[in-house]
Coordinates of C-alpha atoms in Angstrom, one line a residue:
Chain A
M25 CA -84.4 -86.1 -26.6
Q26 CA -83.6 -89.4 -28.1
G27 CA -86.5 -88.8 -30.3
F28 CA -84.9 -85.8 -31.7
K29 CA -81.7 -87.4 -32.3
A30 CA -83.5 -90.0 -34.3
A31 CA -85.1 -87.4 -36.4
Q32 CA -81.9 -85.8 -37.3
S33 CA -81.3 -87.6 -40.5
P34 CA -79.8 -85.2 -42.9
T35 CA -82.0 -85.4 -45.9
F36 CA -80.8 -82.3 -47.4
D37 CA -77.5 -80.8 -48.5
L38 CA -76.1 -79.4 -45.4
T39 CA -74.6 -76.4 -47.0
T40 CA -77.7 -75.1 -48.7
S41 CA -79.0 -72.0 -47.2
D42 CA -82.5 -73.3 -47.6
M43 CA -82.2 -75.8 -44.9
F44 CA -80.5 -73.6 -42.5
C45 CA -82.7 -70.7 -43.1
Q46 CA -85.9 -72.5 -43.0
S47 CA -86.2 -73.3 -39.4
P48 CA -85.7 -70.3 -37.2
F49 CA -85.3 -67.5 -39.6
Y50 CA -87.6 -65.0 -41.1
L51 CA -87.6 -64.6 -44.9
R52 CA -88.0 -61.1 -46.0
N53 CA -90.8 -60.3 -48.4
D54 CA -88.5 -59.8 -51.3
E55 CA -87.7 -63.3 -51.3
G56 CA -91.2 -64.3 -51.9
N57 CA -90.7 -67.1 -54.3
L58 CA -88.1 -68.7 -52.2
H59 CA -90.4 -68.2 -49.3
V60 CA -93.0 -70.2 -51.0
T61 CA -90.6 -72.8 -51.9
R62 CA -89.3 -73.0 -48.4
Y63 CA -92.7 -73.3 -47.0
E64 CA -93.4 -76.3 -49.0
D65 CA -90.4 -77.9 -47.8
L66 CA -90.8 -76.6 -44.5
G67 CA -94.3 -77.8 -44.2
E68 CA -93.1 -81.3 -44.6
L69 CA -90.4 -80.7 -42.3
E70 CA -92.6 -79.2 -39.8
Q71 CA -95.0 -82.0 -40.0
A72 CA -92.2 -84.3 -39.3
A73 CA -90.9 -82.1 -36.5
A74 CA -94.2 -81.5 -35.1
G75 CA -94.7 -85.1 -34.6
E76 CA -91.5 -85.3 -32.8
L77 CA -92.3 -82.3 -30.9
H78 CA -95.6 -83.6 -29.7
Q79 CA -93.7 -86.3 -28.1
E80 CA -91.7 -83.9 -26.2
G81 CA -94.4 -81.5 -25.2
S82 CA -97.1 -79.4 -26.6
I83 CA -95.4 -76.3 -26.1
Y84 CA -93.0 -77.0 -28.8
S85 CA -95.6 -78.1 -31.3
S86 CA -97.6 -75.0 -30.8
T87 CA -94.7 -73.0 -31.7
M88 CA -94.1 -74.9 -34.8
M89 CA -97.6 -74.8 -36.0
K90 CA -98.6 -71.2 -35.2
P91 CA -97.6 -68.5 -37.5
N92 CA -95.7 -66.1 -35.4
I93 CA -95.5 -62.8 -37.1
D94 CA -94.0 -60.9 -34.2
P95 CA -90.4 -61.6 -34.3
F96 CA -89.4 -59.7 -31.3
L97 CA -90.9 -61.3 -28.4
T98 CA -88.9 -61.8 -25.3
N99 CA -85.8 -63.7 -25.5
D100 CA -86.5 -66.4 -23.0
L101 CA -86.7 -69.2 -25.4
P102 CA -84.8 -72.0 -24.1
F103 CA -82.2 -73.7 -26.0
G104 CA -84.3 -76.8 -26.0
V105 CA -86.9 -75.2 -28.2
L106 CA -84.3 -74.2 -30.6
R107 CA -83.2 -77.7 -30.7
T108 CA -86.6 -79.0 -31.2
S109 CA -87.1 -76.6 -34.0
L110 CA -83.9 -77.8 -35.5
G111 CA -84.8 -81.3 -34.6
S112 CA -86.3 -82.1 -37.9
G113 CA -84.1 -83.9 -40.2
E114 CA -83.3 -81.4 -42.8
M115 CA -82.1 -79.0 -40.2
G116 CA -79.8 -81.6 -39.1
S117 CA -76.8 -79.6 -40.1
S118 CA -77.4 -76.8 -37.7
A119 CA -78.8 -79.1 -35.2
T120 CA -75.8 -81.2 -35.7
C121 CA -73.8 -78.2 -34.9
V122 CA -75.5 -78.0 -31.6
V123 CA -75.9 -81.6 -30.9
D124 CA -72.4 -82.6 -31.7
V125 CA -71.1 -80.3 -29.2
G126 CA -73.2 -82.1 -26.7
C127 CA -74.2 -79.0 -24.9
E128 CA -77.8 -79.2 -25.7
E129 CA -78.6 -81.1 -22.6
Q130 CA -78.0 -78.1 -20.5
F131 CA -80.5 -76.1 -22.3
L132 CA -83.0 -78.8 -23.0
N133 CA -86.3 -79.0 -21.3
Q134 CA -86.3 -75.6 -20.1
P135 CA -89.8 -74.3 -19.9
G136 CA -90.8 -71.2 -21.6
P137 CA -92.8 -69.8 -24.4
A138 CA -91.5 -70.7 -27.7
K139 CA -91.1 -67.6 -29.7
V140 CA -89.5 -67.1 -33.0
T141 CA -87.0 -64.5 -32.1
G142 CA -86.2 -66.5 -29.1
R143 CA -85.1 -69.2 -31.4
F144 CA -82.6 -67.1 -33.2
S145 CA -81.4 -65.6 -30.0
T146 CA -81.0 -68.9 -28.5
M147 CA -79.3 -70.0 -31.7
V148 CA -77.0 -67.1 -31.1
D149 CA -76.9 -68.1 -27.5
A150 CA -76.3 -71.6 -28.4
G151 CA -73.7 -70.5 -30.8
Q152 CA -72.1 -68.4 -28.2
F153 CA -72.3 -71.1 -25.8
M154 CA -70.6 -73.4 -28.2
L155 CA -68.0 -70.8 -29.0
N156 CA -67.4 -70.3 -25.3
N157 CA -67.3 -73.8 -24.3
C158 CA -66.2 -75.8 -27.3
S159 CA -64.5 -75.0 -30.5
I160 CA -67.3 -75.2 -32.8
S161 CA -66.4 -72.3 -34.9
S162 CA -66.0 -74.5 -37.9
R163 CA -69.6 -75.4 -37.5
M164 CA -70.6 -71.8 -37.4
V165 CA -68.7 -71.3 -40.5
D166 CA -70.7 -73.9 -42.1
V167 CA -73.8 -72.2 -41.0
G168 CA -72.4 -69.0 -42.3
N169 CA -71.6 -70.5 -45.6
V170 CA -75.2 -70.9 -46.4
G171 CA -76.0 -68.8 -49.4
A172 CA -77.5 -65.4 -49.1
L173 CA -81.1 -65.4 -49.8
G174 CA -81.9 -62.1 -48.3
N175 CA -80.0 -58.9 -47.9
G176 CA -79.8 -56.4 -45.2
N177 CA -82.8 -57.8 -43.7
F178 CA -80.9 -60.5 -42.2
E179 CA -78.5 -58.1 -40.9
N180 CA -81.2 -56.1 -39.3
W181 CA -82.8 -59.1 -37.9
G182 CA -79.6 -60.6 -36.7
D183 CA -78.7 -57.3 -35.2
S184 CA -82.0 -57.0 -33.4
C185 CA -81.7 -60.4 -32.1
L186 CA -78.4 -59.7 -30.8
A187 CA -80.0 -56.7 -29.3
D188 CA -82.8 -58.8 -28.0
H189 CA -80.3 -61.1 -26.6
S190 CA -78.7 -58.3 -24.6
H191 CA -82.0 -57.8 -22.8
S192 CA -81.7 -61.2 -21.3
Q193 CA -80.1 -61.9 -18.1
Q194 CA -77.1 -63.3 -19.9
T195 CA -75.6 -59.9 -20.2
D196 CA -72.2 -61.4 -20.6
T197 CA -73.3 -63.0 -23.7
S198 CA -74.7 -59.8 -25.0
T199 CA -71.3 -58.1 -24.7
D200 CA -69.7 -61.2 -26.0
V201 CA -72.1 -61.1 -28.9
D202 CA -71.0 -57.5 -29.4
T203 CA -67.4 -58.3 -29.7
D204 CA -67.7 -61.7 -31.1
D205 CA -66.3 -61.7 -34.6
K206 CA -67.9 -65.0 -35.4
F207 CA -71.2 -63.6 -35.7
Q208 CA -70.1 -60.9 -38.0
F209 CA -70.5 -63.0 -40.9
F210 CA -74.1 -63.6 -40.2
E211 CA -74.5 -60.0 -41.1
E212 CA -71.9 -59.9 -43.7
R213 CA -73.3 -62.8 -45.5
H214 CA -76.8 -61.4 -45.3
E215 CA -78.4 -64.7 -44.6
P216 CA -82.1 -64.9 -45.4
L217 CA -84.5 -65.3 -42.6
I218 CA -87.6 -67.4 -43.0
V219 CA -90.6 -67.4 -40.9
A220 CA -90.8 -70.9 -40.0
E221 CA -94.3 -71.0 -39.0
S222 CA -95.9 -68.2 -41.0
R223 CA -98.1 -69.4 -43.8
E224 CA -99.5 -66.0 -44.9
E225 CA -97.4 -63.5 -46.8
G226 CA -99.7 -60.6 -46.1
K227 CA -99.4 -60.9 -42.5
G228 CA -95.7 -61.2 -42.9
K229 CA -95.5 -57.8 -44.7
Y230 CA -97.4 -56.0 -42.0
G231 CA -95.5 -57.7 -39.4
D232 CA -92.3 -56.6 -41.1
Q233 CA -93.0 -53.0 -40.8
K234 CA -93.7 -53.3 -37.2
A235 CA -90.8 -55.6 -37.0
L236 CA -88.5 -53.0 -38.4
R237 CA -89.6 -50.5 -35.9
R238 CA -89.2 -52.8 -33.1
L239 CA -85.9 -53.9 -34.4
A240 CA -84.7 -50.4 -34.3
Q241 CA -86.0 -49.9 -30.8
N242 CA -84.5 -53.0 -29.6
R243 CA -81.2 -52.1 -31.1
E244 CA -81.2 -48.8 -29.4
A245 CA -82.2 -50.3 -26.1
A246 CA -79.6 -52.9 -26.4
R247 CA -76.9 -50.3 -27.1
K248 CA -78.0 -48.2 -24.3
S249 CA -78.0 -51.0 -21.8
R250 CA -74.6 -52.1 -23.0
L251 CA -73.3 -48.6 -22.4
R252 CA -74.9 -48.4 -19.1
K253 CA -73.4 -51.6 -18.1
K254 CA -70.0 -50.5 -19.2
A255 CA -70.3 -47.3 -17.2
Y256 CA -71.5 -49.1 -14.2
V257 CA -68.6 -51.5 -14.3
Q258 CA -66.2 -48.6 -14.8
Q259 CA -67.7 -47.0 -11.7
L260 CA -67.3 -50.1 -9.7
E261 CA -63.7 -50.4 -10.7
T262 CA -62.8 -46.9 -9.7
S263 CA -64.7 -47.3 -6.4
R264 CA -62.9 -50.5 -5.7
I265 CA -59.6 -48.8 -6.2
K266 CA -60.6 -45.9 -4.1
L267 CA -61.7 -48.1 -1.4
A268 CA -58.4 -50.0 -1.4
Q269 CA -56.6 -46.7 -1.2
L270 CA -58.7 -45.4 1.7
E271 CA -58.2 -48.6 3.6
Q272 CA -54.5 -48.4 3.2
E273 CA -54.5 -44.8 4.3
L274 CA -56.6 -45.6 7.3
K275 CA -54.3 -48.3 8.3
R276 CA -51.3 -46.1 7.9
V277 CA -52.9 -43.3 9.9
R278 CA -54.0 -45.7 12.6
Q279 CA -50.5 -47.0 12.9
Q280 CA -49.1 -43.5 13.0
G281 CA -51.7 -42.4 15.5
S282 CA -50.9 -45.2 17.9
L283 CA -47.2 -44.5 17.5
V284 CA -47.8 -40.8 18.1
G285 CA -49.9 -41.4 21.1
H286 CA -47.3 -43.5 22.7
G287 CA -44.3 -41.6 21.4
L288 CA -45.2 -38.0 22.1
S289 CA -45.3 -38.4 25.8
R290 CA -41.7 -39.6 25.7
N291 CA -40.1 -37.3 23.2
Q292 CA -40.5 -33.6 22.7
S293 CA -40.2 -33.5 19.0
Q294 CA -42.9 -31.8 17.1
N295 CA -44.9 -33.9 14.8
A296 CA -46.3 -32.7 11.5
N297 CA -49.5 -30.8 12.0
G298 CA -51.6 -33.4 10.1
N299 CA -50.3 -36.2 12.3
G300 CA -50.9 -34.2 15.4
A301 CA -54.5 -33.4 14.6
L302 CA -55.3 -36.9 13.5
A303 CA -53.5 -38.4 16.5
F304 CA -55.5 -36.1 18.9
D305 CA -58.8 -36.9 17.2
M306 CA -58.2 -40.6 17.6
E307 CA -57.1 -40.2 21.2
Y308 CA -60.1 -38.1 21.9
A309 CA -62.5 -40.6 20.4
R310 CA -60.9 -43.3 22.5
W311 CA -61.1 -41.0 25.6
L312 CA -64.8 -40.3 24.9
E313 CA -65.6 -44.0 24.8
E314 CA -63.8 -44.6 28.0
H315 CA -65.5 -41.6 29.6
Q316 CA -68.9 -43.0 28.6
R317 CA -68.0 -46.3 30.2
L318 CA -66.9 -44.7 33.4
I319 CA -70.0 -42.4 33.6
N320 CA -72.2 -45.4 33.1
E321 CA -70.5 -47.2 35.9
L322 CA -70.9 -44.1 38.1
R323 CA -74.6 -44.0 37.1
T324 CA -75.2 -47.6 38.1
A325 CA -73.3 -47.0 41.3
V326 CA -75.5 -44.0 42.1
N327 CA -78.7 -45.8 41.2
S328 CA -77.8 -48.8 43.3
H329 CA -77.3 -46.5 46.3
L330 CA -73.8 -47.6 47.1
C331 CA -72.0 -46.3 50.1
D332 CA -69.8 -43.2 49.8
N333 CA -66.5 -45.0 49.8
E334 CA -67.5 -47.0 46.7
L335 CA -68.9 -43.9 45.0
R336 CA -65.7 -42.1 45.7
V337 CA -63.8 -44.8 43.8
H338 CA -66.0 -44.2 40.7
I339 CA -65.8 -40.4 41.1
D340 CA -62.0 -40.5 41.4
A341 CA -61.9 -42.6 38.3
V342 CA -63.9 -40.1 36.3
M343 CA -61.9 -37.2 37.7
G344 CA -58.7 -39.0 36.8
H345 CA -60.0 -39.6 33.4
Y346 CA -60.7 -35.9 33.0
D347 CA -57.1 -35.2 33.9
E348 CA -56.2 -37.6 31.1
I349 CA -57.9 -35.5 28.5
F350 CA -56.2 -32.4 29.7
R351 CA -52.9 -34.1 29.4
L352 CA -53.9 -35.2 25.8
K353 CA -54.9 -31.7 25.0
L354 CA -51.6 -30.4 26.1
I355 CA -49.9 -32.7 23.7
G356 CA -52.4 -31.9 21.0
T357 CA -51.9 -28.1 21.5
K358 CA -48.2 -28.5 21.3
S359 CA -48.4 -30.3 18.0
D360 CA -51.3 -28.4 16.4
V361 CA -52.7 -25.5 18.3
F362 CA -54.9 -24.4 15.4
H363 CA -56.6 -27.7 15.3
M364 CA -57.4 -27.4 19.0
L365 CA -58.6 -23.9 18.6
S366 CA -60.8 -24.8 15.6
G367 CA -62.7 -27.3 17.6
M368 CA -63.0 -29.6 14.7
W369 CA -62.5 -32.5 17.1
K370 CA -65.7 -31.5 18.7
T371 CA -69.2 -31.9 17.3
P372 CA -70.8 -28.8 15.8
A373 CA -73.2 -28.0 18.7
E374 CA -70.3 -28.3 21.2
R375 CA -68.3 -26.1 19.0
C376 CA -70.9 -23.4 19.4
F377 CA -70.1 -23.1 23.1
M378 CA -66.4 -23.4 22.7
W379 CA -64.0 -21.0 24.3
L380 CA -60.3 -21.1 23.8
G381 CA -60.2 -24.7 22.6
G382 CA -62.7 -26.2 25.1
F383 CA -65.8 -25.6 27.2
R384 CA -66.3 -22.5 29.3
S385 CA -65.4 -23.1 32.9
S386 CA -68.0 -20.5 33.9
D387 CA -70.7 -22.4 32.0
L388 CA -69.8 -25.6 34.0
L389 CA -71.5 -24.4 37.1
K390 CA -74.5 -23.1 35.3
I391 CA -75.0 -26.5 33.8
L392 CA -75.2 -28.1 37.2
G393 CA -78.3 -26.2 38.1
N394 CA -80.3 -28.0 40.7
H395 CA -78.5 -31.3 40.4
V396 CA -76.2 -30.5 43.4
E397 CA -78.9 -29.3 45.7
P398 CA -79.2 -29.1 48.6
L399 CA -76.2 -27.0 49.3
T400 CA -74.9 -26.0 52.7
E401 CA -74.0 -22.4 53.4
P402 CA -70.3 -22.8 53.0
Q403 CA -70.9 -24.8 49.9
L404 CA -73.0 -22.1 48.4
I405 CA -70.4 -19.5 49.1
G406 CA -67.8 -21.8 47.6
I407 CA -69.8 -22.4 44.5
C408 CA -70.5 -18.6 44.1
S409 CA -66.9 -17.7 44.5
L410 CA -65.8 -20.4 42.2
Q411 CA -68.2 -19.1 39.6
Q412 CA -66.9 -15.6 40.1
S413 CA -63.2 -16.5 40.0
S414 CA -63.6 -18.7 36.9
Q415 CA -65.4 -15.9 35.2
E416 CA -62.7 -13.4 36.1
A417 CA -60.0 -15.8 34.9
E418 CA -61.9 -16.3 31.7
D419 CA -62.2 -12.6 31.1
A420 CA -58.5 -12.1 31.8
L421 CA -57.5 -14.7 29.3
T422 CA -60.0 -13.4 26.7
Q423 CA -58.5 -9.9 27.1
G424 CA -55.1 -11.3 26.8
L425 CA -56.1 -13.1 23.6
E426 CA -57.5 -10.0 22.2
A427 CA -54.3 -8.2 22.9
L428 CA -52.5 -10.9 21.1
Q429 CA -54.7 -10.6 18.1
Q430 CA -54.2 -6.9 18.2
S431 CA -50.5 -7.1 18.3
L432 CA -50.4 -9.7 15.6
S433 CA -52.4 -7.7 13.2
E434 CA -50.3 -4.7 14.1
T435 CA -47.2 -6.6 13.3
L436 CA -48.5 -7.9 10.0
S437 CA -49.9 -4.6 8.9
S438 CA -46.9 -2.5 9.6
N439 CA -45.6 -1.0 6.5
C440 CA -42.3 -2.4 5.6
L441 CA -42.4 -1.4 2.0
G442 CA -40.8 1.9 1.2
P443 CA -42.7 4.5 -0.9
T444 CA -40.9 3.3 -4.0
G445 CA -42.3 -0.1 -3.4
S446 CA -38.9 -1.7 -2.8
G447 CA -39.4 -3.8 0.3
N448 CA -36.8 -4.1 2.9
V449 CA -36.3 -7.8 3.2
A450 CA -34.8 -7.6 6.6
D451 CA -37.8 -5.7 7.9
Y452 CA -40.1 -8.2 6.4
M453 CA -38.3 -11.1 7.9
G454 CA -38.2 -9.3 11.2
Q455 CA -41.9 -8.8 10.9
M456 CA -42.5 -12.4 10.3
A457 CA -40.3 -13.4 13.1
T458 CA -42.3 -11.3 15.5
A459 CA -45.5 -12.7 14.2
M460 CA -44.2 -16.2 14.7
G461 CA -43.4 -15.4 18.3
Q462 CA -46.9 -14.0 18.8
L463 CA -48.5 -17.1 17.3
A464 CA -46.4 -19.2 19.6
M465 CA -48.2 -17.4 22.5
L466 CA -51.4 -19.0 21.3
E467 CA -50.3 -22.3 22.6
I468 CA -49.7 -20.8 26.0
F469 CA -53.2 -19.3 26.0
V470 CA -54.9 -22.5 25.0
H471 CA -52.9 -24.3 27.7
Q472 CA -54.0 -21.7 30.2
G473 CA -57.6 -22.2 29.1
D474 CA -57.4 -25.9 29.7
L475 CA -55.7 -25.3 33.0
L476 CA -58.6 -23.1 34.0
R477 CA -61.1 -25.8 33.1
Q478 CA -59.2 -28.4 35.0
Q479 CA -58.8 -26.3 38.1
T480 CA -62.5 -25.5 38.1
L481 CA -63.4 -29.1 37.9
H482 CA -61.1 -30.0 40.8
Q483 CA -62.3 -27.1 42.9
L484 CA -65.9 -28.2 42.3
R485 CA -65.0 -31.6 43.4
R486 CA -63.5 -30.2 46.6
I487 CA -66.6 -28.2 47.4
L488 CA -69.2 -30.8 46.9
T489 CA -69.9 -33.9 48.9
I490 CA -69.5 -37.3 47.4
R491 CA -73.1 -37.7 46.4
Q492 CA -73.3 -34.2 45.1
A493 CA -70.1 -34.7 43.1
A494 CA -71.5 -37.9 41.6
R495 CA -74.7 -36.1 40.6
A496 CA -72.7 -33.2 39.3
L497 CA -70.5 -35.4 37.1
L498 CA -73.5 -37.2 35.7
A499 CA -75.3 -34.0 35.0
M500 CA -72.2 -32.6 33.2
S501 CA -71.7 -35.7 31.1
D502 CA -75.4 -35.8 30.2
Y503 CA -75.3 -32.3 29.1
M504 CA -72.3 -32.9 26.8
S505 CA -74.0 -36.1 25.5
R506 CA -77.1 -34.1 24.6
L507 CA -75.0 -31.6 22.8
R508 CA -73.4 -34.3 20.8
A509 CA -76.8 -35.9 20.1
L510 CA -78.1 -32.6 19.0
S511 CA -75.2 -32.3 16.5
S512 CA -76.0 -35.7 15.1
L513 CA -79.6 -34.8 14.7
W514 CA -78.7 -31.6 13.1
S515 CA -76.4 -33.1 10.5
A516 CA -79.0 -35.8 9.7
R517 CA -81.9 -33.4 9.3
P518 CA -83.6 -33.4 5.8
K519 CA -82.2 -30.6 3.9
N520 CA -84.7 -28.5 1.9
Chain B
M13 CA -14.2 5.0 62.9
H14 CA -14.8 1.4 62.5
Y15 CA -18.3 2.0 63.5
Q16 CA -18.7 4.9 61.2
T17 CA -17.3 3.1 58.2
E18 CA -19.7 0.2 58.7
S19 CA -22.7 2.4 59.0
W20 CA -21.5 4.5 56.2
N21 CA -21.1 1.4 54.0
S22 CA -24.5 0.1 54.8
Y23 CA -25.9 3.5 54.4
M24 CA -24.3 3.9 51.0
S25 CA -25.4 0.5 49.8
Q26 CA -28.9 1.3 50.8
K27 CA -29.0 4.7 49.2
I28 CA -27.3 3.9 46.0
N29 CA -29.1 0.6 45.6
I30 CA -26.2 -1.0 43.8
T31 CA -26.4 -4.8 43.8
N32 CA -24.7 -6.9 41.3
D33 CA -27.0 -9.8 42.0
P34 CA -30.2 -9.4 39.9
L35 CA -32.0 -11.9 42.1
Q36 CA -31.5 -9.8 45.1
H37 CA -32.7 -6.8 43.1
I38 CA -35.8 -8.7 42.1
E39 CA -36.5 -9.6 45.7
R40 CA -36.0 -6.1 46.8
L41 CA -38.3 -4.7 44.2
A42 CA -40.9 -7.4 45.0
S43 CA -40.9 -6.5 48.7
E44 CA -41.4 -2.8 48.1
N45 CA -45.1 -3.3 47.1
A46 CA -47.9 -5.5 48.0
V47 CA -48.4 -6.9 44.4
V48 CA -45.5 -6.8 42.0
I49 CA -45.6 -8.0 38.4
F50 CA -42.5 -8.5 36.3
S51 CA -43.6 -8.2 32.8
I52 CA -42.6 -7.5 29.2
S53 CA -44.6 -4.8 27.5
S54 CA -45.3 -6.8 24.4
C55 CA -46.3 -10.0 26.2
C56 CA -50.0 -10.7 26.0
M57 CA -50.1 -13.1 28.9
C58 CA -48.7 -10.3 31.1
H59 CA -51.5 -8.2 29.8
A60 CA -53.9 -11.0 30.9
V61 CA -52.5 -11.2 34.4
K62 CA -52.6 -7.5 34.7
R63 CA -56.3 -7.5 33.6
L64 CA -57.0 -10.2 36.1
L65 CA -55.5 -8.5 39.1
C66 CA -56.8 -5.1 38.1
G67 CA -60.3 -6.6 37.6
M68 CA -60.2 -7.9 41.2
G69 CA -59.5 -4.4 42.5
V70 CA -55.8 -4.8 43.0
N71 CA -53.3 -2.1 42.1
P72 CA -50.2 -4.0 41.1
T73 CA -46.8 -2.5 40.5
V74 CA -45.5 -3.5 37.1
Y75 CA -41.9 -3.6 36.1
E76 CA -41.4 -3.9 32.4
L77 CA -38.2 -5.7 31.9
D78 CA -37.8 -4.7 28.3
Q79 CA -37.9 -1.1 29.4
D80 CA -34.9 -1.6 31.7
P81 CA -32.0 -1.4 29.4
M82 CA -29.4 -2.1 32.0
R83 CA -30.7 -4.9 34.0
G84 CA -33.7 -6.2 32.2
K85 CA -32.0 -9.1 30.6
E86 CA -30.3 -10.4 33.6
M87 CA -33.4 -10.0 35.7
E88 CA -35.2 -12.1 33.2
M89 CA -32.6 -14.8 33.5
A90 CA -32.8 -14.6 37.2
L91 CA -36.5 -15.0 37.1
M92 CA -36.1 -18.0 34.9
M93 CA -33.9 -19.6 37.4
L94 CA -36.2 -18.7 40.2
L95 CA -39.2 -20.2 38.5
G96 CA -37.4 -23.4 37.8
N97 CA -38.1 -25.6 34.8
S98 CA -41.2 -24.2 33.1
C99 CA -42.3 -25.2 29.7
T100 CA -43.4 -21.7 28.6
P101 CA -41.2 -19.9 26.1
S102 CA -41.2 -16.8 28.1
V103 CA -40.8 -16.5 31.8
V104 CA -43.0 -13.5 32.3
P105 CA -45.3 -12.7 33.8
V106 CA -44.0 -13.3 37.3
V107 CA -46.1 -12.2 40.2
F108 CA -45.0 -11.5 43.8
I109 CA -47.6 -10.9 46.4
G110 CA -46.5 -9.6 49.8
G111 CA -42.8 -10.0 48.8
K112 CA -43.3 -13.7 48.2
L113 CA -43.1 -15.4 44.9
V114 CA -46.5 -16.7 43.6
G115 CA -45.4 -17.7 40.1
G116 CA -46.5 -17.3 36.5
M117 CA -50.0 -17.1 35.1
D118 CA -50.8 -20.7 35.8
R119 CA -49.9 -20.4 39.4
V120 CA -51.9 -17.2 39.8
M121 CA -54.9 -18.7 38.1
T122 CA -54.7 -22.0 40.1
S123 CA -54.6 -20.1 43.3
H124 CA -57.4 -17.9 42.2
I125 CA -59.7 -20.8 41.3
N126 CA -58.9 -22.7 44.5
G127 CA -59.7 -19.6 46.4
S128 CA -56.3 -19.0 47.9
L129 CA -55.5 -15.8 45.9
V130 CA -58.0 -13.5 47.5
P131 CA -56.9 -14.2 51.1
L132 CA -53.3 -13.8 50.0
L133 CA -54.1 -10.4 48.6
K134 CA -55.9 -9.4 51.6
Q135 CA -53.1 -10.5 53.8
A136 CA -50.7 -8.4 51.7
G137 CA -52.9 -5.5 52.0
A138 CA -53.8 -5.3 48.3
L139 CA -57.5 -5.9 48.8
W140 CA -59.6 -4.5 51.5
L141 CA -63.0 -6.0 50.8

């Protein structure tokens, strides 16, 4: 690096465009004469620089010596290379820009192929770095003051290099480059670009055509990637805001739910339907977890062949826990009967078998199957009569429910509008009042359904022995778990 | 005379069936048949309990309180007092078996599930199987 510094003796007028343009820029073919001139100068310069470069590393020298007609190679040229290219004395001005800032060290000695475009990009990069980190704008103005040798070509090239730049990982720079006004006057001033290394004009012309095309492509790609990035950032922002909102709502609902859960048992006031449904869902989830825990304890107790008294403790715990859910369901029914009826708090497969807001008590005994065998004669009779009575009760409630539906639809369909179309408001209100009363009966029906389920469970417990009851409870719980697992599988299945 | 008056009074009260106390009236009605249901014609739970009992082969006697213009209301009130503090909006259906109060739908169902309803019915003579 010291070598470079030594080489930076400004032997040329710093404000001439020639100097600035010579090192990293392409000269367009219409500036042929200048081109030649530049090359002459440049040749000397390059020789000088090359010598310097060789000290630093062959990679740099190769860049200097080789004519590089492809201007749009990847943009991974390190700053260091730029500096080395600027290291020669006559480019001291621009180099000075960079060096004076003292930022070069960060970029120096970065490995990478030295490519021509890379130089400009890194120049831009360097410039951006300078602009970002130090106030070097005056320097850039100097650079920009260099006279115009070319025309729109510079603009294109600069643009493409900006585009090129955007392809680098330094995406922030790309957007910065977009919005950075400082670089505007590169384009405005139409700085000429000189191929530093190219010695043949012919090759340069051919290269230019390809260059133009690639320039355009790069521009497009850069623009697209910028747009994509903007869109992505936008999405992230909105998602973040949404996430924050959801978290807040969740927190609020949780608080309300816990309040509701504790408060409802004390006061009789009706909560809003939404709160009631949510509160029940949360309580149910909690209940389910606890239920699983109790069942697992029962299972270990059964598997470890504990004595009856110890089993009884576990069984009573499970039964007591079942009573808990019926109590919760009563509260839930009072606050939102339609939520209970809908079964949305159950998994889809469970919902399939739902009756009046819960499982069918008559199905309960069918689920048990062989798990409770062997049964004594009285037990068998007991089980059979239980099956029959639960079935009868179910049928009775079902018929009652049908009657309710019938009367409700009769109420709502009764014609309260006169033939002239003028409705009797009093009749309408009366109709609605009746319908409301009928809907209120739904709560009672659901409650009766739960009561039936609860009674069936308790009666089963009474009929069976301890061990049979343990097996029965495990079998029931497994059945429900399988239904829930089935629901998960179903919802996760690949949809065609 | 004294004797005649007494018997005449009791005879008259029996014949005319005038009681000011609805509760007594209810009790009397309930004791007249094996299974008595006090119901309201528009009540669907009453319909359910009727279905249940009929399905079991019982032939209940049903009194529709809304169809008794004179005493329906007060009988309803009396039944409410009889049942105590229940959380249902309507007191009916109320079931008496063998003159004795069983209760509302929940009581009937509970006793049916725990197997006590059928013996009760048999005892009252409502079932012969």
